[in-house]
Every structure is written in structure tokens, then in C-alpha cells.
Coordinates of C-alpha atoms and ligand atoms in Angstrom, one line a residue:
M2 CA 11.5 28.8 -13.7
W3 CA 13.6 26.6 -10.5
R4 CA 15.7 23.9 -10.9
V5 CA 15.0 21.5 -7.9
V6 CA 17.4 19.5 -6.3
E7 CA 16.6 16.6 -3.6
T8 CA 18.6 15.4 -1.0
D9 CA 16.7 13.8 2.6
F10 CA 19.9 15.9 4.7
L11 CA 21.3 18.7 3.0
V12 CA 24.9 20.6 4.4
I13 CA 26.0 24.2 4.2
G14 CA 29.8 23.8 5.6
S15 CA 32.2 21.4 4.5
G16 CA 34.2 21.8 8.3
L17 CA 34.4 19.0 11.0
A18 CA 30.9 20.3 12.0
G19 CA 29.4 19.4 8.8
L20 CA 31.0 16.7 7.7
T21 CA 31.2 15.1 11.6
F22 CA 27.2 15.1 11.3
S23 CA 27.6 14.1 6.5
L24 CA 28.6 10.7 8.3
N25 CA 26.8 9.2 11.2
A26 CA 23.2 11.0 9.0
A27 CA 24.3 9.1 6.0
D28 CA 23.3 5.7 4.7
P29 CA 20.2 4.8 4.5
F30 CA 20.0 8.9 3.4
Q31 CA 21.6 10.7 1.1
V32 CA 23.6 13.5 2.4
I33 CA 24.9 16.6 -0.6
V34 CA 27.6 18.8 0.5
I35 CA 27.5 22.3 -0.5
T36 CA 30.6 24.2 0.2
A37 CA 31.2 28.3 -0.7
G38 CA 35.5 27.1 -1.9
K39 CA 37.0 23.7 -2.2
I40 CA 35.5 20.9 1.2
N41 CA 39.0 22.0 3.2
E42 CA 38.8 25.5 2.5
C43 CA 37.3 25.7 6.4
N44 CA 37.9 27.0 10.0
S45 CA 38.8 24.0 11.2
Y46 CA 41.2 23.0 8.0
R47 CA 43.7 25.1 10.3
A48 CA 43.2 24.1 13.6
Q49 CA 46.5 24.3 15.4
G50 CA 45.9 23.3 19.3
G51 CA 43.7 20.6 19.5
I52 CA 41.3 18.8 20.9
A53 CA 40.3 19.5 24.5
V54 CA 39.6 16.4 25.9
P55 CA 38.5 14.5 29.7
Q56 CA 41.3 12.2 30.4
D57 CA 38.0 10.5 32.5
L58 CA 34.9 10.8 33.2
E59 CA 35.7 11.5 37.8
G60 CA 38.2 14.7 37.8
D61 CA 39.7 15.6 34.7
L62 CA 36.2 15.7 34.0
R63 CA 35.4 18.1 36.6
S64 CA 39.0 20.4 36.3
H65 CA 37.9 20.8 32.9
L66 CA 33.8 21.8 33.5
E67 CA 35.4 23.8 35.6
D68 CA 37.9 25.4 33.1
T69 CA 35.5 25.8 31.0
L70 CA 32.9 27.5 34.0
R71 CA 34.9 29.9 34.5
A72 CA 35.8 30.8 31.2
G73 CA 32.2 31.7 29.8
A74 CA 32.3 33.7 33.1
G75 CA 28.7 32.6 34.0
L76 CA 27.1 31.7 31.0
S77 CA 28.1 28.2 30.1
E78 CA 25.0 26.5 30.2
R79 CA 26.6 23.6 32.6
K80 CA 23.9 20.6 31.4
A81 CA 25.7 21.2 27.0
V82 CA 29.2 22.0 29.1
E83 CA 28.5 18.3 30.0
A84 CA 27.0 16.9 26.8
L85 CA 30.7 17.8 25.3
L86 CA 32.6 16.4 27.7
R87 CA 30.4 13.5 28.4
G88 CA 30.2 12.7 24.5
G89 CA 34.2 13.8 24.5
W90 CA 36.0 9.7 24.6
E91 CA 32.7 8.8 21.3
A92 CA 34.3 11.5 19.9
L93 CA 37.5 10.6 20.3
R94 CA 36.2 6.3 19.7
F95 CA 34.7 8.4 15.7
L96 CA 37.7 10.4 15.1
E97 CA 40.0 7.4 15.1
G98 CA 37.1 5.6 13.3
V99 CA 37.7 7.3 10.2
G100 CA 41.6 7.0 11.0
V101 CA 42.8 10.1 13.0
P102 CA 46.3 9.8 13.6
F103 CA 47.0 11.3 17.0
D104 CA 50.2 12.1 18.9
R105 CA 51.5 9.7 21.0
N106 CA 54.5 9.4 23.6
P107 CA 57.3 7.5 23.5
E108 CA 55.1 4.4 26.2
G109 CA 52.3 4.9 23.4
D110 CA 49.9 7.0 25.5
Y111 CA 48.4 10.1 23.4
S112 CA 50.9 13.6 23.8
L113 CA 48.6 16.1 26.2
G114 CA 49.1 20.1 24.8
R115 CA 47.9 22.9 27.4
E116 CA 46.6 26.2 26.6
G117 CA 45.5 28.9 28.4
A118 CA 42.2 28.5 31.3
H119 CA 42.8 24.2 31.2
S120 CA 43.8 23.6 34.9
R121 CA 45.8 20.3 33.3
N122 CA 47.6 18.7 30.3
R123 CA 44.5 17.2 27.9
I124 CA 44.3 18.6 24.2
L125 CA 45.0 16.1 22.6
H126 CA 47.3 16.9 19.2
V127 CA 47.7 15.3 15.7
G128 CA 51.5 15.7 13.4
G129 CA 52.2 18.5 16.4
D130 CA 50.3 21.6 14.8
R131 CA 48.8 20.6 12.7
T132 CA 45.4 19.1 14.1
G133 CA 42.9 20.3 11.6
K134 CA 44.8 19.3 8.1
G135 CA 45.4 14.8 10.1
V136 CA 41.8 15.8 11.2
M137 CA 39.5 16.7 8.5
E138 CA 41.9 15.5 5.1
K139 CA 40.7 12.3 7.5
M140 CA 37.6 13.2 7.6
M141 CA 37.4 14.1 3.4
A142 CA 38.6 11.5 2.8
A143 CA 35.6 8.6 4.5
V144 CA 33.2 12.6 3.5
L145 CA 34.8 11.6 -0.7
S146 CA 34.2 8.3 -0.4
H147 CA 30.3 7.7 0.6
P148 CA 28.5 6.4 -1.6
K149 CA 25.6 8.4 -0.2
I150 CA 27.3 11.7 0.6
E151 CA 27.9 13.9 -2.4
V152 CA 29.8 16.6 -2.4
L153 CA 29.1 20.4 -4.4
E154 CA 32.2 22.5 -4.8
E155 CA 31.6 26.3 -5.0
T156 CA 28.0 26.2 -4.5
R157 CA 26.7 28.8 -2.1
A158 CA 23.2 28.6 -0.3
L159 CA 21.4 32.0 -1.4
D160 CA 18.7 31.4 0.6
L161 CA 16.6 29.1 3.2
V162 CA 13.3 28.3 1.6
L163 CA 10.4 27.7 4.0
R164 CA 7.0 26.4 3.9
K165 CA 4.2 27.0 7.1
G166 CA 7.3 27.2 9.5
R167 CA 9.8 24.8 8.0
V168 CA 12.6 24.2 6.4
I169 CA 12.4 23.0 3.3
G170 CA 15.5 23.2 2.0
A171 CA 17.6 26.2 0.6
V172 CA 18.6 28.6 -2.2
V173 CA 22.0 27.6 -4.1
Q174 CA 24.4 29.0 -6.6
A175 CA 27.6 27.4 -8.4
A176 CA 29.9 29.7 -8.8
G177 CA 28.8 31.6 -12.3
K178 CA 25.8 30.1 -12.2
D179 CA 22.1 30.3 -12.0
P180 CA 20.7 29.2 -8.5
F181 CA 18.3 26.4 -7.8
L182 CA 16.4 24.6 -4.9
L183 CA 18.1 21.9 -3.1
L184 CA 14.9 20.3 -1.1
A185 CA 15.6 18.4 1.9
K186 CA 13.9 16.8 4.8
G187 CA 16.5 18.4 7.1
V188 CA 18.8 21.7 6.9
I189 CA 21.8 21.9 8.2
L190 CA 23.6 24.4 8.7
A191 CA 27.0 23.7 9.4
T192 CA 28.6 27.4 8.0
G193 CA 31.1 28.2 11.0
G194 CA 31.5 32.3 11.8
I195 CA 32.5 35.4 11.7
G196 CA 35.9 36.2 10.9
H197 CA 36.6 38.7 7.7
L198 CA 33.6 40.6 8.8
Y199 CA 36.5 41.7 9.9
P200 CA 39.7 42.5 8.6
Y201 CA 42.3 40.9 11.2
T202 CA 41.5 37.5 11.5
T203 CA 42.5 33.6 12.1
N204 CA 39.2 32.2 9.5
E205 CA 39.9 31.1 6.5
K206 CA 39.0 33.6 3.5
G207 CA 34.7 34.2 2.6
I208 CA 33.7 33.0 6.2
A209 CA 31.5 36.4 7.4
G210 CA 28.4 34.7 8.9
E211 CA 26.7 34.6 5.9
G212 CA 24.9 31.3 7.8
M213 CA 23.9 33.1 10.7
G214 CA 22.6 35.6 8.6
M215 CA 20.9 34.0 6.4
A216 CA 19.5 32.6 9.2
Y217 CA 17.9 34.9 10.6
R218 CA 16.1 37.1 7.7
A219 CA 14.5 32.5 7.7
G220 CA 13.6 33.7 11.5
A221 CA 15.1 31.2 13.7
L222 CA 15.7 32.4 17.0
L223 CA 19.9 33.3 17.3
R224 CA 21.7 34.0 20.4
D225 CA 24.9 36.2 22.1
M226 CA 26.1 37.2 19.2
E227 CA 28.0 40.0 21.1
F228 CA 30.6 38.0 22.0
I229 CA 33.2 38.2 19.7
Q230 CA 36.7 36.3 20.9
F231 CA 40.2 37.2 19.8
H232 CA 42.9 34.9 19.5
P233 CA 45.6 36.9 21.2
T234 CA 49.2 35.9 19.4
A235 CA 48.6 36.4 16.0
L236 CA 51.8 36.9 13.2
K237 CA 52.1 40.6 13.3
A238 CA 51.8 41.0 9.5
D239 CA 50.6 42.5 6.1
E240 CA 48.4 39.3 5.3
S241 CA 44.8 38.2 4.8
P242 CA 44.2 35.7 7.8
L243 CA 46.8 36.2 9.3
P244 CA 49.1 33.6 10.8
L245 CA 48.3 32.0 14.0
I246 CA 50.9 31.6 16.5
S247 CA 48.4 28.5 18.5
E248 CA 48.5 29.1 22.1
A249 CA 49.9 25.7 22.7
V250 CA 53.0 27.8 22.2
R251 CA 51.9 29.5 26.1
G252 CA 51.5 25.9 26.5
E253 CA 55.3 24.7 26.8
G254 CA 56.3 27.8 28.3
A255 CA 56.5 31.0 25.8
L256 CA 56.4 34.5 26.8
L257 CA 54.5 37.9 26.4
L258 CA 57.4 40.2 26.7
N259 CA 56.1 44.7 25.8
D260 CA 59.2 46.3 23.4
R261 CA 61.0 47.0 27.1
G262 CA 61.1 43.1 27.5
E263 CA 58.6 43.6 30.7
R264 CA 56.8 40.1 31.1
F265 CA 53.2 42.5 31.5
M266 CA 51.2 39.2 31.8
L267 CA 52.1 38.2 35.1
Q268 CA 50.7 42.2 36.7
V269 CA 47.6 41.0 35.1
D270 CA 46.5 37.8 35.7
E271 CA 48.2 34.5 38.5
R272 CA 47.9 32.6 35.4
G273 CA 50.3 34.7 33.1
E274 CA 50.5 34.2 29.9
L275 CA 47.9 30.8 30.2
A276 CA 45.0 33.2 31.2
S277 CA 41.8 32.9 29.6
R278 CA 41.9 34.3 26.1
D279 CA 40.0 37.2 27.2
I280 CA 42.0 38.7 30.0
V281 CA 45.3 37.9 27.5
A282 CA 43.4 39.0 24.6
R283 CA 42.4 43.0 26.3
A284 CA 45.8 43.7 27.5
I285 CA 48.6 43.0 25.1
H286 CA 45.9 45.6 23.3
R287 CA 46.2 47.9 25.7
E288 CA 49.8 47.0 26.0
M289 CA 49.4 48.4 22.2
K290 CA 47.7 51.7 22.6
E291 CA 50.2 52.6 25.0
G292 CA 52.0 52.8 21.9
R293 CA 54.3 49.2 22.8
E294 CA 54.4 46.3 20.8
V295 CA 54.5 42.2 21.8
F296 CA 56.2 40.1 21.5
L297 CA 56.1 36.0 22.1
D298 CA 59.8 34.9 23.3
A299 CA 59.8 30.6 22.2
R300 CA 63.3 30.6 22.9
S301 CA 63.1 28.3 26.1
V302 CA 60.7 26.3 24.3
R303 CA 62.8 22.7 23.4
L304 CA 62.5 21.5 19.9
F305 CA 59.6 23.9 18.9
S306 CA 60.2 23.0 14.9
E307 CA 58.7 19.3 16.0
R308 CA 56.7 20.2 18.7
F309 CA 55.6 22.9 16.1
P310 CA 56.3 22.4 12.0
S311 CA 53.4 24.5 10.1
I312 CA 54.1 27.6 13.0
T313 CA 58.0 26.6 11.9
R314 CA 56.6 27.4 8.0
N315 CA 55.0 30.1 8.8
L316 CA 57.5 31.6 10.7
S317 CA 60.4 30.9 8.5
Q318 CA 58.2 32.6 5.2
H319 CA 58.4 35.6 7.1
G320 CA 62.6 35.8 7.8
I321 CA 61.3 35.0 12.1
H322 CA 64.0 31.9 13.2
P323 CA 62.2 31.7 17.3
A324 CA 64.8 29.1 18.4
H325 CA 67.4 33.2 18.4
E326 CA 65.0 36.3 18.1
L327 CA 60.8 37.1 19.5
I328 CA 58.3 37.0 17.2
P329 CA 55.5 39.7 17.0
V330 CA 52.1 39.0 17.5
V331 CA 48.7 40.5 18.2
P332 CA 45.2 39.9 19.5
V333 CA 43.3 39.4 16.0
V334 CA 39.4 38.2 15.3
H335 CA 39.0 34.0 15.6
Y336 CA 36.2 32.9 16.9
A337 CA 32.3 33.2 17.6
M338 CA 30.3 32.7 20.2
G339 CA 27.3 33.3 20.0
G340 CA 25.4 31.5 16.4
V341 CA 21.7 30.5 16.3
Y342 CA 19.9 28.8 19.3
T343 CA 20.1 25.0 19.5
D344 CA 19.4 23.0 21.5
L345 CA 21.2 20.3 23.2
D346 CA 20.5 17.8 19.4
G347 CA 21.7 20.3 17.3
R348 CA 17.7 21.5 16.2
S349 CA 17.3 25.4 16.1
S350 CA 14.2 27.0 16.9
L351 CA 12.8 26.2 13.7
Q352 CA 10.6 23.2 12.2
G353 CA 13.5 21.3 9.9
L354 CA 16.1 23.5 11.0
Y355 CA 19.6 22.6 12.9
A356 CA 22.5 23.9 13.3
V357 CA 25.7 22.2 14.5
G358 CA 29.7 23.5 14.7
E359 CA 30.4 27.2 15.3
V360 CA 28.1 29.0 13.8
G361 CA 25.5 27.3 16.2
S362 CA 25.1 28.6 19.7
T363 CA 25.1 25.5 21.5
G364 CA 25.6 27.4 25.0
V365 CA 28.8 25.2 25.6
H366 CA 31.2 28.9 25.1
G367 CA 29.4 31.6 27.5
A368 CA 30.4 34.5 26.9
N369 CA 34.3 33.6 26.3
R370 CA 35.6 30.1 25.1
L371 CA 37.7 27.2 27.0
A372 CA 41.0 27.1 24.0
S373 CA 40.5 23.6 21.6
N374 CA 37.1 23.1 22.7
S375 CA 35.3 23.1 20.0
L376 CA 36.9 21.0 18.0
L377 CA 34.8 19.1 20.1
E378 CA 32.1 20.8 20.3
A379 CA 32.0 20.1 16.4
V380 CA 32.0 16.3 16.5
V381 CA 30.0 15.4 19.4
F382 CA 27.6 18.2 19.0
G383 CA 27.4 16.6 14.6
I384 CA 27.1 13.5 16.1
R385 CA 24.0 14.6 18.3
A386 CA 22.3 16.7 16.1
A387 CA 23.0 13.4 13.6
K388 CA 20.5 10.5 15.7
R389 CA 19.1 12.7 16.1
A390 CA 18.1 13.9 12.5
R391 CA 17.2 10.4 11.9
E392 CA 15.6 9.8 14.0
D393 CA 12.9 13.5 13.2
L394 CA 13.4 11.7 9.2
L395 CA 12.0 8.5 10.6
T396 CA 9.6 8.8 13.0
G397 CA 9.0 12.6 12.8
S398 CA 6.7 15.0 10.7
A399 CA 9.6 15.1 8.2
K400 CA 8.8 11.9 7.5
R401 CA 6.0 12.2 5.7
L402 CA 7.1 16.0 4.2
S403 CA 5.9 16.4 0.2
F404 CA 7.8 19.2 -1.3
G405 CA 5.1 19.8 -3.6
E406 CA 4.9 23.2 -5.7
L407 CA 6.3 26.3 -3.8
S408 CA 6.9 29.9 -5.2
L409 CA 8.6 32.3 -4.2
P410 CA 9.7 35.3 -4.4
Y411 CA 12.4 36.0 -7.0
S412 CA 13.0 34.6 -9.7
P413 CA 17.1 32.8 -10.3
K414 CA 17.9 35.5 -12.5
E415 CA 16.8 37.8 -10.4
L416 CA 19.2 36.5 -7.8
R417 CA 21.1 35.5 -9.1
S418 CA 21.3 39.5 -10.5
A419 CA 21.3 40.8 -7.5
S420 CA 24.4 39.0 -6.2
E421 CA 26.8 39.6 -8.9
K422 CA 25.2 42.8 -7.9
A423 CA 25.9 42.7 -4.0
D424 CA 28.8 46.2 -4.2
Q425 CA 31.7 43.8 -2.5
S426 CA 33.2 47.1 -1.4
V427 CA 30.2 47.6 0.9
M428 CA 32.2 44.2 2.4
E429 CA 35.5 46.3 3.3
E430 CA 33.0 49.3 5.2
A431 CA 32.2 46.8 6.9
K432 CA 34.9 45.2 7.7
R433 CA 36.7 48.8 8.7
V434 CA 33.3 49.9 10.5
M435 CA 33.1 46.0 12.9
W436 CA 37.3 47.0 13.6
E437 CA 36.7 50.2 14.9
N438 CA 33.9 50.8 16.9
V439 CA 33.6 46.6 18.1
G440 CA 36.6 45.3 18.8
L441 CA 38.4 44.7 21.9
E442 CA 36.9 47.8 24.1
R443 CA 33.5 49.0 22.6
D444 CA 31.7 51.4 23.2
E445 CA 28.2 52.8 23.4
K446 CA 29.0 56.2 21.1
G447 CA 31.3 53.7 19.0
L448 CA 28.8 51.1 18.9
R449 CA 26.0 53.9 17.7
N450 CA 28.0 55.1 15.3
A451 CA 28.5 51.8 13.3
K452 CA 25.3 51.1 14.0
E453 CA 24.5 54.0 11.3
I454 CA 27.2 53.0 9.1
L455 CA 26.1 49.9 8.4
R456 CA 22.6 50.6 8.2
L457 CA 23.5 53.3 5.3
L458 CA 25.7 49.7 4.0
Q459 CA 22.3 47.9 3.8
K460 CA 20.8 50.5 1.8
R461 CA 23.4 50.3 -0.5
L462 CA 22.4 46.4 -1.2
P463 CA 20.2 45.0 -3.7
P464 CA 16.0 44.4 -1.6
L465 CA 17.6 40.5 -2.0
P466 CA 19.1 37.6 -0.6
T467 CA 23.1 37.8 -1.4
P468 CA 25.5 36.6 1.0
V469 CA 27.3 40.0 1.3
G470 CA 23.1 41.3 3.0
H471 CA 23.5 38.1 5.4
S472 CA 26.8 39.2 6.7
I473 CA 26.4 42.3 6.8
T474 CA 22.7 41.2 9.3
T475 CA 25.3 39.3 11.3
A476 CA 27.3 42.4 11.7
L477 CA 24.0 44.6 12.4
L478 CA 22.9 41.7 14.5
I479 CA 26.8 41.9 16.5
V480 CA 26.3 45.5 17.2
E481 CA 22.6 45.5 18.9
G482 CA 23.7 42.5 20.9
A483 CA 26.8 44.7 21.9
L484 CA 24.1 48.1 22.8
M485 CA 22.6 46.2 24.7
R486 CA 24.8 44.5 26.5
R487 CA 25.7 47.2 29.1
E488 CA 27.8 45.7 31.3
S489 CA 31.4 43.6 30.0
R490 CA 31.4 39.9 30.5
G491 CA 34.4 37.7 29.2
S492 CA 34.7 38.4 25.4
H493 CA 32.2 41.2 25.4
Y494 CA 35.0 44.4 26.5
R495 CA 32.9 48.4 27.6
S496 CA 34.9 51.2 27.9
D497 CA 31.8 52.7 29.5
F498 CA 30.3 49.7 31.7
P499 CA 33.4 47.4 33.3
G500 CA 31.6 46.0 35.8
Q501 CA 29.7 42.3 35.4
E502 CA 26.0 43.2 36.4
K503 CA 24.9 40.8 39.2
E504 CA 23.2 38.0 37.3
A505 CA 24.2 36.7 34.0
Y506 CA 21.6 36.6 31.5
H507 CA 21.2 35.4 27.2
L508 CA 20.3 38.1 24.6
Y509 CA 18.3 36.5 22.1
Q510 CA 17.5 37.9 19.0
G511 CA 15.5 37.8 15.8
G512 CA 12.7 34.5 16.1
N513 CA 10.0 37.1 15.4
H514 CA 11.1 39.5 18.3
E515 CA 13.3 42.2 18.3
S516 CA 16.5 41.5 21.1
L517 CA 14.5 40.4 23.8
M518 CA 15.9 42.0 26.8
D519 CA 13.4 39.9 29.0
R520 CA 13.6 36.9 27.1
K521 CA 16.9 36.0 29.7
R522 CA 15.6 32.7 29.2
I523 CA 13.4 30.8 26.6
A524 CA 11.5 28.6 29.2
S525 CA 11.1 26.2 26.4
F526 CA 10.5 25.4 22.6
S527 CA 9.0 23.0 20.4
N528 CA 11.1 21.2 17.5
Ligands
LIG620 C1 44.8 27.9 19.0 O1 46.5 27.2 18.4 O2 45.4 28.9 19.9 C2 43.8 27.6 18.6 C3 42.7 26.7 19.6 C4 41.6 26.7 19.4 O3 40.9 28.7 19.1 O4 41.0 26.7 20.1

């Protein structure tokens, strides 16, 4: 027998996008937020650099738009980027409304940082490099004190529940308990990215693409899965996740040197250390492949410990003092540009299912995300999705939705035992395969090898929906996309196809169609 809980909106994930949605959708509606760990265990909380916001609605908006499109390597959707940037000031007002104290200079203006591929300083930050913590603590306080929002920690979604093609809830499980049914008039995926599909990542532990795999299983359309961003500078250390050394450090003048003391970035791109992330990450990777170590030289950065207090603390825990020592760095997995395809209001291709934040693909990031655009996307599209979902609930088909009888192809006991049996060693093997074959440089042979092994790993899992199973599905979607994209573009580099095709195209997967190379655009879909 299934225990059933009903609500208006079920939000899966407690990062900035999920909480923004919740605060904007609640009241009179009831929202339940579930999160696999504690509420603060998300990538948003770990964000350092900041939130990029155009400083005016003319010159800087145009320049921010151009920077975003250029970084996206022909695949960012102009309309999505315009919606992102035009929503910037509303997003800022919303964050300040919940009490986020953005850093200001002595004149009282926002203190603005710079990161790779931005042509101007436009990145707002909090507490120097504690932007994520500064933003999320205020957001969490607002959510936890909201009378219409309930947060269930250590509770994860195992499967989406559909009736007649509409998503009407999820099967969820609190740690160590039997799964139950959480039915909702709108289900919002906000599960973040894919970092822990790889052994080396900046991502919060446990973030391994489950949301994307679960959406695929339900029949949602996904897009651009092959584009995985590596952050050029994580601290070279023996731990997981690896400590991030924000790009803002390079924005303040830090240089990249190899172990011969050469500033190699100038030979690669005229923007040097502030070239776009894909270019810097690949240049470091090549230095390493040729046997050279790479370091960040931040000795010239003034007031380092004041501007970057949390990086200073992390470095000192590793015995490194950036004022007079070089920082050893490595590029590691940081962000997924693709995900569950959505329109500009967060609606997926499945009725009743919305996706916000990194799990979604609004079209903003294209083949390579511009630094610090993701927190902005989380807020702007979180607000837009909430407005749309409220409207859908007041006037759309969700208004008349009643849940009635449901029959599921498994029992709570069967599902619990499947989750318990899903072997963690499968994940460890999958991570190794992804790192070795689906990293910064890919080729046909490696990708085919990865596909074959991932398929074998899939067979070792119970044939029921489990978090590990969803992660392996997502890994396969990344591999499939990478195999089909026989060109190099943005973060996707094929050593066997180093050139870029003339026409930029998206790759879609799922939606009851397998990877559709020829479906370069979706003509339309209604929800
Ligand atoms: C950083 O601080 O370098 C990360 C910012 C981002 O990923 O946008």
C-alpha cells in the first residue's frame, strides 16, 4: 500500500533555483521542497565568484549579451539570453528583498568583480568569495520561516509519476524508510548538475545527474547533454569535491604559469587568463598532458585574504599562502550546459513538469556557460517558472486535476529493496570510465568504449528506478550526445573532429525519440 501526500507544488532540490521558485510560487499555494541531503548541501551554497548582472539596460546589456553568445559558441538562444539579462534587475531586487547583502565599495556602489570572457566588471558578490553562502543563508531562512513551504531533508525522488502523459508527482523516499507518493499539481525539477558522474569535480557531494536521468525515463526531452564545463582552476588536492579557486582570482590579476615559469595562456588566446573557460581549461589540460604542472600565481593580487576569505582559508588548510606561494591547479568538472529542455518559463516537454537551474536547458548557456551567469539564471528563470506555474494552476488544466486511483508497476517494498541493492561500486566504475573517455578531449574510440561499459554497468542494476540507475542513464545520454556531435564546439572537444561545423545545431534526446541528429530545432511544443 502506498502512503500518499498531496500538495500544490513539489520542488525536487534545494539550490537557488528551487528555493527561488518556492518563494515565488507559495501562498496561497502549498509547496513541498525535498532534498536528498541537508537544505544547504547544494552547488549554489558553494558558489564563490558571484552573480553576473548587466549594469544598465543599454550598453552593458548589449555587451553582456555579446559575451554570453560568444562564450556559448553559436548555441546560446538569443531570446533566452535576452530574457536572462532583462530579468537581471528584478532578480537583484528579489535577492535584496530576502536580505542578501551584496558587497559595496566605499562610495556605496556595488563592488563589481570580473571573470573569464566578460568584457567588463559586472559580477556582484557577497562576503568577497562567499557569495553562495551569503545568498543561500538568506534564501534558506526565508523558505524555512514561510508558512506555506515545507522542507523535507534527506528525502530523494526515485521516479516521476505520470497519468495520461502528465506528471502528477513523484515516488519519494526518506533515508532508510519505505518510499511514498508525493502528488502535486506541478512538479519542479531543481536537482542541479552532474559533477559526481566524474571522480574530480567542484560539485557538492551526491550531485550526479539523477534528475536528468529520471526526467528521461519519464519521457521528457533533453538537449545538449554533451556539453560539460570543466572549471580551469580547482586546487590540486586529494579530496572530493575539490576546492574551487574562483575565476575572480584571475579577474583580479592572477596569472597561470607552468612549471617552467612560462605564462602559456598568452600563446593560446589574446585574452590570456581571462579567455573563456573551455579555452583555459583545455590549455591547462594540454600543459599537463605534456608533463608540465600548472600553477596560479596570485602573488600580485592586492588584499587577497580580504577579497577571497574562503579561498584563503582553504589554501591555508593545505599549507599554501598565496601572497608568496604558487597555487597548484587542475581543471575539473564543474557544470552541465545541457539538461531537461524547457521553454522560457521553465516548462518541460511533459505537462506538469518544470525544470529550473542547472538540471534544465533554457538555451542560455549554449556550448559553454559564461562565468557567473548560472546564479542569475537560477533566479530569473526560477521567478519566471513560478509565475507560469501559478498561472497554469489557476487557469490551466492543473486547476481541475484530481489524483484519483493510481497503479504503479512496483510496490514500496520492491522499490526500497532495489535502491538498497543498487551497487555503489557501479558508480565508482562509471566515474572512472567518464573521466578517462568523456573528459576535456574525446574521440570515437573512447566514447564507444564508455558506452559499452556503461551499458554493462546498467545491467548490474535492478530493473527498477533507482538513483544510481538514473545517474547511469544520464552518463549514457552525455556519451550518446558526444558521439553524435562529430565536431568541436565550446566545451565539447573531439580530437578526431577538431573543426567546427558551419551550422550550429542542438542535439535532442528523449521525448520518446532517440537522439535526433536531424531534429535541429523543435518547431513547437505545447504544454
Ligand atoms: C568561479 O567562481 O570561478 C565559479 C563561477 C561560476 O561557475 O560561474
